[in-house]
């Protein structure tokens, strides 16, 4: 399955996506994002870093 995500608004930030690929939370660092998610008590989000335009994208474990 191919997913095309429009994350330009959050380029360079860490984002948490819901099952419909909508950004529910975002932060500058992974630790900040995890703190926000923990404080809000939300679950079931997919976490990733939104790429900067032109930046290579890494898939899987590298």
mmCIF file of C-alpha atoms in Angstrom:
data_model
loop_
_atom_site.group_PDB
_atom_site.id
_atom_site.type_symbol
_atom_site.label_atom_id
_atom_site.label_comp_id
_atom_site.label_asym_id
_atom_site.label_seq_id
_atom_site.Cartn_x
_atom_site.Cartn_y
_atom_site.Cartn_z
ATOM 1 C CA UNK A 1 0.000 0.000 0.000
ATOM 2 C CA UNK A 2 1.279 3.464 -0.888
ATOM 3 C CA UNK A 3 0.486 6.436 1.332
ATOM 4 C CA UNK A 4 0.900 9.999 0.164
ATOM 5 C CA UNK A 5 1.016 12.325 3.137
ATOM 6 C CA UNK A 6 1.000 16.113 2.913
ATOM 7 C CA UNK A 7 3.124 17.065 5.906
ATOM 8 C CA UNK A 8 4.669 20.245 4.451
ATOM 9 C CA UNK A 9 3.128 22.364 7.235
ATOM 10 C CA UNK A 10 5.079 20.330 9.808
ATOM 11 C CA UNK A 11 8.332 19.863 7.820
ATOM 12 C CA UNK A 12 11.185 18.945 10.145
ATOM 13 C CA UNK A 13 8.889 18.337 13.108
ATOM 14 C CA UNK A 14 7.733 15.125 14.745
ATOM 15 C CA UNK A 15 4.063 14.357 14.174
ATOM 16 C CA UNK A 16 1.495 11.904 15.523
ATOM 17 C CA UNK A 17 -1.034 10.744 12.939
ATOM 18 C CA UNK A 18 -4.441 9.197 13.509
ATOM 19 C CA UNK A 19 -5.802 6.277 11.465
ATOM 20 C CA UNK A 20 -7.011 8.732 8.798
ATOM 21 C CA UNK A 21 -3.475 10.171 8.408
ATOM 22 C CA UNK A 22 -4.411 13.478 10.045
ATOM 23 C CA UNK A 23 -1.859 15.174 12.296
ATOM 24 C CA UNK A 24 -3.217 15.109 15.841
ATOM 25 C CA UNK A 25 -0.133 16.331 17.729
ATOM 26 C CA UNK A 26 3.224 17.766 16.687
ATOM 27 C CA UNK A 27 6.454 18.967 18.308
ATOM 28 C CA UNK A 28 9.997 19.978 17.411
ATOM 29 C CA UNK A 29 11.567 16.873 18.962
ATOM 30 C CA UNK A 30 10.518 13.302 19.528
ATOM 31 C CA UNK A 31 10.836 13.663 23.304
ATOM 32 C CA UNK A 32 8.605 16.767 23.262
ATOM 33 C CA UNK A 33 6.019 14.939 21.159
ATOM 34 C CA UNK A 34 6.046 11.946 23.493
ATOM 35 C CA UNK A 35 5.555 14.277 26.481
ATOM 36 C CA UNK A 36 2.541 15.908 24.798
ATOM 37 C CA UNK A 37 1.019 12.530 23.909
ATOM 38 C CA UNK A 38 1.578 11.209 27.438
ATOM 39 C CA UNK A 39 0.121 14.367 29.023
ATOM 40 C CA UNK A 40 -2.948 14.228 26.775
ATOM 41 C CA UNK A 41 -3.406 10.492 27.334
ATOM 42 C CA UNK A 42 -4.000 9.737 23.667
ATOM 43 C CA UNK A 43 -3.275 6.313 22.171
ATOM 44 C CA UNK A 44 -3.258 4.634 18.800
ATOM 45 C CA UNK A 45 -1.267 7.307 16.963
ATOM 46 C CA UNK A 46 1.478 6.659 14.426
ATOM 47 C CA UNK A 47 4.588 8.715 15.121
ATOM 48 C CA UNK A 48 6.989 9.919 12.456
ATOM 49 C CA UNK A 49 9.197 12.851 11.508
ATOM 50 C CA UNK A 50 7.782 15.001 8.722
ATOM 51 C CA UNK A 51 10.478 15.313 6.045
ATOM 52 C CA UNK A 52 11.832 18.632 4.872
ATOM 53 C CA UNK A 53 11.256 19.113 1.108
ATOM 54 C CA UNK A 54 14.139 17.575 -0.828
ATOM 55 C CA UNK A 55 15.302 15.538 2.176
ATOM 56 C CA UNK A 56 15.782 11.801 1.570
ATOM 57 C CA UNK A 57 13.058 9.703 3.189
ATOM 58 C CA UNK A 58 14.012 6.606 5.201
ATOM 59 C CA UNK A 59 11.648 3.622 5.192
ATOM 60 C CA UNK A 60 11.740 0.747 7.630
ATOM 61 C CA UNK A 61 14.671 0.245 9.939
ATOM 62 C CA UNK A 62 17.323 1.562 7.564
#
